Coordinates of C-alpha atoms and ligand atoms in Angstrom, one line a residue:
M1 CA 10.2 -15.2 7.2
A2 CA 10.5 -18.6 5.6
P3 CA 10.0 -18.9 1.8
L4 CA 6.7 -20.3 0.6
P5 CA 6.7 -23.9 -0.8
I6 CA 6.6 -22.6 -4.4
S7 CA 6.8 -26.0 -6.2
S8 CA 3.2 -26.8 -5.3
I9 CA 1.8 -23.5 -6.8
R10 CA 0.3 -23.6 -10.3
V11 CA -0.6 -20.2 -11.5
G12 CA -1.4 -20.8 -15.2
K13 CA -0.6 -18.3 -18.0
I14 CA -0.2 -14.7 -16.7
D15 CA -0.4 -12.2 -19.5
D16 CA 1.8 -9.1 -19.1
V17 CA -0.7 -6.3 -19.4
Q18 CA 1.7 -3.9 -21.0
E19 CA 2.4 -6.4 -23.8
L20 CA -1.3 -7.2 -24.2
I21 CA -2.2 -3.6 -25.0
K22 CA 0.7 -3.3 -27.5
T23 CA -0.5 -6.3 -29.6
K24 CA -4.3 -6.3 -28.9
P25 CA -5.3 -2.9 -27.6
N26 CA -9.0 -3.7 -27.5
K27 CA -8.9 -7.2 -26.1
V28 CA -9.5 -8.0 -22.5
P29 CA -8.8 -11.7 -21.9
E30 CA -11.3 -13.7 -19.8
R31 CA -8.9 -14.1 -16.9
F32 CA -9.1 -10.3 -16.2
I33 CA -12.8 -10.0 -16.4
R34 CA -14.4 -9.7 -12.9
E35 CA -17.8 -11.0 -11.7
A36 CA -20.4 -8.2 -12.0
N37 CA -20.4 -7.5 -8.2
E38 CA -16.7 -6.8 -8.0
R39 CA -16.0 -4.8 -11.2
G40 CA -14.2 -1.4 -11.1
V41 CA -17.2 0.8 -11.7
L42 CA -16.5 4.5 -11.3
V43 CA -18.3 6.4 -8.7
S44 CA -20.6 9.3 -9.8
H45 CA -19.3 12.8 -9.7
K46 CA -22.0 13.8 -7.2
T47 CA -20.5 11.3 -4.8
H48 CA -17.1 12.8 -5.3
L49 CA -18.4 16.1 -3.9
H50 CA -19.4 14.5 -0.6
H51 CA -16.2 12.6 0.2
H52 CA -12.6 13.7 0.5
I53 CA -10.0 12.0 2.5
P54 CA -8.6 14.3 5.2
V55 CA -5.5 16.3 4.5
V56 CA -2.9 16.7 7.3
D57 CA -0.4 19.5 7.0
L58 CA 2.8 18.2 8.5
S59 CA 4.4 21.6 8.8
K60 CA 1.7 22.4 11.4
L61 CA 3.0 19.5 13.5
S62 CA 6.8 20.1 13.0
K63 CA 6.7 23.9 13.2
P64 CA 3.4 25.0 14.7
H65 CA 2.7 28.7 15.2
T66 CA 0.9 28.0 18.4
H67 CA 0.2 24.9 20.6
D68 CA -3.4 25.1 19.5
D69 CA -2.4 24.8 15.9
F70 CA -0.5 21.7 16.8
L71 CA -3.4 20.2 18.8
F72 CA -5.9 21.0 16.0
E73 CA -3.7 19.1 13.4
I74 CA -3.2 16.1 15.8
L75 CA -7.0 16.0 16.2
K76 CA -7.4 16.0 12.4
L77 CA -4.9 13.1 12.3
S78 CA -6.7 11.1 14.9
Q79 CA -10.1 11.6 13.2
A80 CA -8.6 10.6 9.9
C81 CA -7.1 7.3 11.4
E82 CA -10.4 6.5 13.2
D83 CA -12.9 7.4 10.5
W84 CA -11.0 6.9 7.2
G85 CA -7.9 4.9 7.8
F86 CA -6.5 7.1 5.1
F87 CA -5.2 10.7 4.8
Q88 CA -3.0 12.8 2.5
V89 CA 0.0 14.6 3.9
I90 CA 1.2 18.0 2.5
N91 CA 4.3 20.0 3.5
H92 CA 6.0 16.7 4.3
G93 CA 9.5 18.1 3.7
I94 CA 10.7 15.5 1.2
E95 CA 12.5 17.3 -1.6
G96 CA 10.9 17.4 -5.0
G97 CA 14.0 16.0 -6.6
V98 CA 13.8 12.8 -4.5
V99 CA 10.1 12.3 -5.4
E100 CA 10.7 13.0 -9.1
G101 CA 13.8 10.8 -9.1
I102 CA 12.0 7.7 -8.0
E103 CA 9.1 8.4 -10.3
K104 CA 11.5 8.7 -13.3
V105 CA 13.4 5.5 -12.7
A106 CA 10.2 3.6 -11.9
K107 CA 8.7 4.8 -15.2
E108 CA 11.9 3.9 -17.1
F109 CA 11.9 0.5 -15.5
F110 CA 8.3 -0.3 -16.7
E111 CA 9.1 1.1 -20.2
M112 CA 12.0 -1.3 -20.7
P113 CA 11.4 -4.3 -23.1
L114 CA 9.8 -7.3 -21.4
V115 CA 13.0 -9.4 -21.8
E116 CA 14.9 -6.9 -19.7
K117 CA 12.2 -6.8 -17.0
K118 CA 12.0 -10.6 -17.0
K119 CA 15.6 -10.7 -15.7
Y120 CA 14.0 -9.9 -12.3
P121 CA 11.0 -12.3 -12.2
M122 CA 8.6 -12.6 -9.3
E123 CA 8.5 -16.4 -9.0
P124 CA 5.2 -17.9 -8.1
G125 CA 4.7 -17.8 -4.3
T126 CA 7.2 -15.0 -3.8
V127 CA 6.5 -11.3 -3.5
Q128 CA 9.7 -9.7 -4.8
G129 CA 10.5 -9.0 -8.4
Y130 CA 8.6 -8.1 -11.6
G131 CA 5.2 -9.7 -12.3
Q132 CA 1.9 -10.2 -10.4
A133 CA 1.9 -11.1 -6.7
F134 CA -0.7 -13.0 -4.7
I135 CA -1.6 -15.4 -7.5
F136 CA -2.0 -19.0 -6.1
S137 CA -4.2 -20.9 -8.6
E138 CA -4.8 -21.3 -12.4
D139 CA -8.4 -19.9 -12.2
Q140 CA -7.7 -16.9 -10.0
K141 CA -8.6 -13.6 -11.7
L142 CA -5.7 -11.3 -12.6
D143 CA -5.3 -7.6 -11.9
W144 CA -4.8 -5.1 -14.8
C145 CA -1.4 -4.2 -13.4
N146 CA 2.3 -4.9 -13.6
M147 CA 4.2 -4.8 -10.3
F148 CA 7.8 -4.5 -9.3
A149 CA 8.4 -5.2 -5.6
L150 CA 11.6 -5.2 -3.5
G151 CA 12.5 -5.7 0.1
V152 CA 14.6 -2.6 1.2
H153 CA 15.3 -2.8 4.9
P154 CA 16.8 -4.4 6.9
P155 CA 19.4 -5.7 4.4
S156 CA 18.5 -9.3 5.4
I157 CA 15.2 -9.1 3.5
R158 CA 16.9 -7.9 0.3
N159 CA 17.3 -10.1 -2.7
P160 CA 20.2 -8.3 -4.5
K161 CA 19.7 -10.3 -7.7
L162 CA 16.4 -8.5 -8.1
W163 CA 17.8 -5.0 -7.9
P164 CA 18.0 -4.0 -11.5
S165 CA 21.2 -2.7 -13.2
K166 CA 19.0 -0.8 -15.6
P167 CA 17.7 1.9 -15.8
A168 CA 20.8 3.8 -14.7
R169 CA 20.7 5.0 -11.1
F170 CA 17.7 2.9 -10.2
S171 CA 19.2 1.7 -7.0
E172 CA 20.7 5.0 -5.9
N173 CA 17.2 6.7 -6.4
L174 CA 15.5 3.9 -4.5
E175 CA 18.0 4.1 -1.6
G176 CA 17.7 7.8 -1.3
Y177 CA 13.9 7.8 -1.6
S178 CA 13.5 4.9 1.0
K179 CA 15.7 6.8 3.5
E180 CA 13.4 9.8 3.3
I181 CA 10.2 7.7 3.5
R182 CA 11.6 5.9 6.5
K183 CA 12.2 9.2 8.3
L184 CA 8.6 10.2 7.3
C185 CA 7.2 7.0 8.7
K186 CA 9.0 7.5 12.0
R187 CA 7.7 11.0 12.2
L188 CA 4.1 9.9 11.4
L189 CA 4.3 7.2 14.1
K190 CA 5.4 9.7 16.6
Y191 CA 2.4 11.9 15.8
I192 CA 0.1 8.9 15.8
A193 CA 1.4 8.0 19.3
I194 CA 0.8 11.5 20.5
S195 CA -2.8 11.4 19.1
L196 CA -3.4 8.2 21.2
D197 CA -2.0 9.8 24.3
L198 CA 1.0 7.5 24.3
K199 CA 4.6 8.5 24.7
E200 CA 5.9 9.6 21.3
E201 CA 8.7 6.9 21.1
K202 CA 6.2 4.1 21.7
F203 CA 6.1 2.6 18.2
E204 CA 9.7 3.2 17.4
E205 CA 10.8 1.4 20.5
M206 CA 8.3 -1.4 19.9
F207 CA 9.1 -1.9 16.2
G208 CA 12.8 -2.5 16.6
E209 CA 14.7 -2.5 13.2
A210 CA 11.5 -1.9 11.1
V211 CA 10.9 -3.8 7.8
Q212 CA 10.5 -1.6 4.7
A213 CA 9.5 -2.8 1.3
V214 CA 8.5 -1.0 -1.9
R215 CA 6.1 -1.9 -4.6
M216 CA 5.8 -0.1 -7.9
N217 CA 2.5 -0.5 -9.5
Y218 CA 2.0 0.3 -13.2
Y219 CA -1.5 0.3 -14.6
P220 CA -1.7 0.6 -18.4
P221 CA -4.8 2.0 -20.0
C222 CA -7.6 -0.6 -20.4
S223 CA -10.2 -0.5 -23.2
R224 CA -12.8 -1.8 -20.7
P225 CA -12.1 -0.3 -17.3
D226 CA -15.7 -1.3 -16.3
L227 CA -14.8 -5.0 -16.5
V228 CA -11.5 -5.2 -14.7
L229 CA -9.7 -4.1 -11.6
G230 CA -6.2 -2.5 -11.4
L231 CA -5.6 -4.0 -8.0
S232 CA -7.9 -6.4 -6.0
P233 CA -9.5 -5.1 -2.8
H234 CA -7.3 -5.6 0.2
S235 CA -6.0 -4.0 3.4
D236 CA -2.3 -3.6 3.9
G237 CA -0.4 -5.9 6.2
S238 CA 2.0 -3.1 7.2
A239 CA 1.8 -0.7 10.1
L240 CA 1.8 2.3 7.8
T241 CA 1.8 2.6 4.0
V242 CA 3.0 5.6 2.0
L243 CA 1.6 5.9 -1.6
Q244 CA 3.0 8.2 -4.1
Q245 CA 1.0 8.8 -7.3
S246 CA 2.8 9.9 -10.4
K247 CA 2.6 13.6 -11.3
N248 CA -0.7 14.4 -13.1
S249 CA -2.0 11.0 -12.1
C250 CA -5.6 10.2 -12.9
V251 CA -7.9 9.0 -10.2
G252 CA -7.3 5.3 -9.6
L253 CA -7.3 4.5 -5.8
Q254 CA -10.6 3.9 -4.2
I255 CA -11.3 3.2 -0.5
L256 CA -14.3 1.4 1.0
K257 CA -16.2 3.8 3.2
D258 CA -19.7 3.1 4.5
N259 CA -20.1 0.4 1.8
T260 CA -19.2 2.8 -1.0
W261 CA -16.0 2.9 -3.1
V262 CA -14.7 6.5 -2.6
P263 CA -12.1 7.8 -5.0
V264 CA -8.9 9.4 -3.7
L265 CA -8.3 12.5 -5.7
P266 CA -4.6 13.1 -6.2
L267 CA -3.3 16.4 -4.7
P268 CA -0.1 17.9 -6.1
N269 CA 3.0 17.2 -3.9
A270 CA 1.0 15.2 -1.4
L271 CA 1.6 11.6 -0.3
V272 CA -1.3 9.3 0.6
I273 CA -0.9 7.5 3.9
N274 CA -2.9 4.6 5.2
I275 CA -3.1 2.7 8.4
G276 CA -2.2 -1.0 8.0
D277 CA -3.4 -4.1 9.8
T278 CA -0.6 -3.8 12.4
I279 CA -1.8 -0.4 13.7
E280 CA -5.4 -1.7 13.7
V281 CA -4.4 -4.5 16.0
L282 CA -2.1 -2.5 18.2
T283 CA -4.9 0.1 18.8
N284 CA -7.5 -2.7 19.3
G285 CA -9.5 -1.5 16.3
K286 CA -9.6 2.2 17.2
Y287 CA -7.5 3.2 14.1
K288 CA -8.7 1.3 11.0
S289 CA -6.9 -0.5 8.3
V290 CA -9.3 0.2 5.5
E291 CA -10.0 -1.9 2.4
H292 CA -9.0 -0.3 -0.8
R293 CA -8.5 -1.2 -4.5
A294 CA -7.3 0.4 -7.8
V295 CA -9.3 0.9 -10.9
T296 CA -8.0 1.6 -14.4
N297 CA -8.6 4.3 -17.0
R298 CA -9.5 3.9 -20.7
E299 CA -7.0 6.4 -22.0
R300 CA -4.4 7.0 -19.3
E301 CA -1.7 5.0 -17.6
R302 CA -1.1 5.3 -13.9
L303 CA 2.0 4.6 -11.8
T304 CA 2.2 4.4 -8.1
I305 CA 5.1 3.9 -5.7
V306 CA 4.1 2.3 -2.5
T307 CA 6.2 1.8 0.7
F308 CA 5.1 -0.7 3.3
Y309 CA 6.6 0.0 6.8
A310 CA 6.2 -2.6 9.4
P311 CA 7.7 -3.9 12.7
N312 CA 10.6 -6.2 12.7
Y313 CA 9.6 -9.9 12.1
E314 CA 10.6 -10.8 15.7
V315 CA 8.2 -8.4 17.3
K316 CA 5.2 -9.6 19.2
I317 CA 2.0 -7.8 18.2
E318 CA -1.1 -7.5 20.4
P319 CA -3.5 -4.7 21.3
M320 CA -1.8 -2.2 23.6
G321 CA -2.9 -2.2 27.2
E322 CA -3.8 1.5 27.0
L323 CA -6.4 0.7 24.4
V324 CA -8.1 -2.3 26.0
D325 CA -10.6 -2.2 28.8
D326 CA -12.1 -5.5 29.8
E327 CA -15.5 -3.9 30.6
T328 CA -15.9 -1.2 27.9
N329 CA -13.5 -2.2 25.2
P330 CA -12.5 -5.9 25.3
C331 CA -9.5 -7.2 23.4
K332 CA -10.4 -7.9 19.8
Y333 CA -7.2 -9.5 18.6
R334 CA -4.9 -12.3 19.9
S335 CA -1.1 -11.8 20.1
Y336 CA 1.1 -13.1 17.3
N337 CA 4.6 -12.7 15.9
H338 CA 4.8 -10.1 13.1
G339 CA 6.9 -12.5 11.0
D340 CA 4.1 -15.1 11.2
Y341 CA 1.6 -12.5 10.1
S342 CA 3.8 -11.5 7.2
Y343 CA 4.1 -15.1 6.1
H344 CA 0.3 -15.5 6.4
Y345 CA -0.3 -12.3 4.4
V346 CA 1.9 -13.1 1.5
S347 CA 0.7 -16.8 1.2
N348 CA -2.9 -15.8 0.6
K349 CA -4.6 -14.0 -2.3
L350 CA -5.7 -10.4 -1.7
Q351 CA -9.3 -10.6 -0.4
G352 CA -10.6 -7.5 1.3
K353 CA -9.8 -7.6 5.0
K354 CA -9.7 -11.4 5.2
S355 CA -6.0 -11.5 6.2
L356 CA -6.8 -10.0 9.6
D357 CA -9.0 -13.1 10.5
F358 CA -5.6 -14.5 11.4
A359 CA -5.7 -12.4 14.6
K360 CA -9.4 -11.7 15.3
I361 CA -10.8 -13.0 18.5
L362 CA -14.2 -14.3 17.4
N363 CA -16.9 -14.3 20.2
Ligands
LIG1 C1 4.0 -7.5 -3.5 O1 4.4 -7.3 -2.2 C2 3.5 -6.8 -1.4 O2 2.5 -6.4 -1.7 C3 3.9 -6.7 0.0 C4 5.1 -7.3 0.4 C5 6.1 -6.7 1.0 C6 7.3 -7.4 1.4 C7 8.3 -7.5 0.5 C8 8.2 -7.1 -1.0 C9 9.6 -8.1 0.8 C10 9.6 -8.8 2.1 C11 8.9 -8.2 3.1 C12 7.4 -7.9 2.8 C13 6.5 -9.1 3.1 C14 7.0 -6.7 3.7 C15 3.1 -6.1 0.9 O3 3.5 -5.8 2.2 C16 2.7 -5.7 3.3 C17 2.4 -7.0 3.8 C18 2.9 -7.2 5.0 C19 2.8 -8.3 6.0 C20 3.6 -6.0 5.3 O4 4.2 -5.8 6.4 O5 3.5 -5.1 4.3
AKG2 O1 -1.9 1.9 -6.7 C1 -2.8 2.2 -5.9 O2 -3.5 3.2 -6.0 C2 -3.0 1.3 -4.8 C3 -1.8 0.5 -4.4 C4 -2.0 -0.3 -3.2 O3 -3.0 -0.3 -2.5 C5 -0.9 -1.2 -2.8 O4 0.1 -1.4 -3.5 O5 -1.0 -1.9 -1.7
FE2_3 FE1 -2.7 -1.3 -0.6

C-alpha cells in the first residue's frame, strides 16, 4: 500500500485528550463538540433490556458434545453475522495471562508522559503510531480518544521505529497476543465458512498471508459525554475485527441496529468480534459489516485493544460465486484489489459505511 501524500494535509491543532483533562478537567474544546444529531447520547436502560448482541460459545464448536450442539452454535454464528454483524465469543481458549499481559502494557503505554509517547507519532495521513487517525482537515471534529496503532503482520507492513522501547516487554506482549488472535481469526473464518456451506479452508486459502494490525484506543473520562464522541461512526475495513475491552470496562461501544445505537455490554473474559467490509463484499451482503462508534463516560476511562485481520494486499476481492444468483441475488459489489481498498479506507475520514461506496454497484 503506497503512503499517502502527507505534505498536502493540514490538520490544525490536535489536543491530546489525556493532557486536556489533566489541566482543564471541565473544559471541552469546540473541536470536540459534535452537531446535535451525532452526539454520543446514551441509550435508555429500557432499550438495553431488549437488545443483546449474540454470544457464541467457541468450546461448542471446537469440542461439541454432539453434532447437534455443533450445528446449533453454527446457526447462532450465522444469525449473528446476518442480523447483527457483531457477536461476543466465550471459551475462546486464549489464556488469561496473554489477555492481561497486553492490557497491562497498553495501559502503561498510555500512562507514560506525553514526551515519551510523542517519540512514536502518527504523522498526518498515516495510520500507525500515537495520535488521532483519519484527520484530514483543520475543521474536522476530533474524537475524545488517544490511539496507538501498529501494523503487525506480515513484517513488511511494520514500522519498527514505532514499536516502543517502553514500557518494558511491550513488544513481547504484543507479539504473543497477536499470535493468539491470529489463530482465533483463522478458527473463526473456518466456522464462518462452514456456516455459509463453503469448504472450511475457503478464506484461509483466499486470503494468503493475511494482514494484521492492532489499534489501542484509550478514552479518558469526559466532563460532557453528551457532547462528544469517543470514536466516530464507521464500519471496519477488515475481514474480521477482534475487540478486547479492559477488565471491568464500562459500556462504550455502540452498534447501529434498526436505526438505534445499541450498547454492547462487556462480558467477563469475552472478546467482541465484528464482520468487516471485506466479508460483507465476499458474501454479497449476506453477512453485514455494521456501523459502530464509541461513547465516553463522565467518571471512567476505557481502554480497548482492537485487531484488524484482513486479506493480503495482493488479493482480489469480489462476491463469491456461491453467494450470487443473477436472478434472485444479483452481484452488489464490483471486484477490487484489497490493497487499493486499504488505501482508500485510510485516506478518508471515518464516516459511517461510506468507505464501502468504493465497491458498491449502484443500479
Ligand atoms: C488507525 O488505524 C486503523 O484504524 C486501521 C488501520 C490498520 C492498518 C495499520 C495500522 C497498518 C497498515 C495496515 C492497516 C491499513 C490494516 C484500520 O484497519 C482496517 C482498515 C482496513 C482497510 C483494514 O484492513 O483494517
Ligand atoms: O473502542 C471501541 O469500543 C471501538 C473501537 C473500534 O471500533 C475500532 O477501533 O475500530
Ligand atoms: Fe471499529
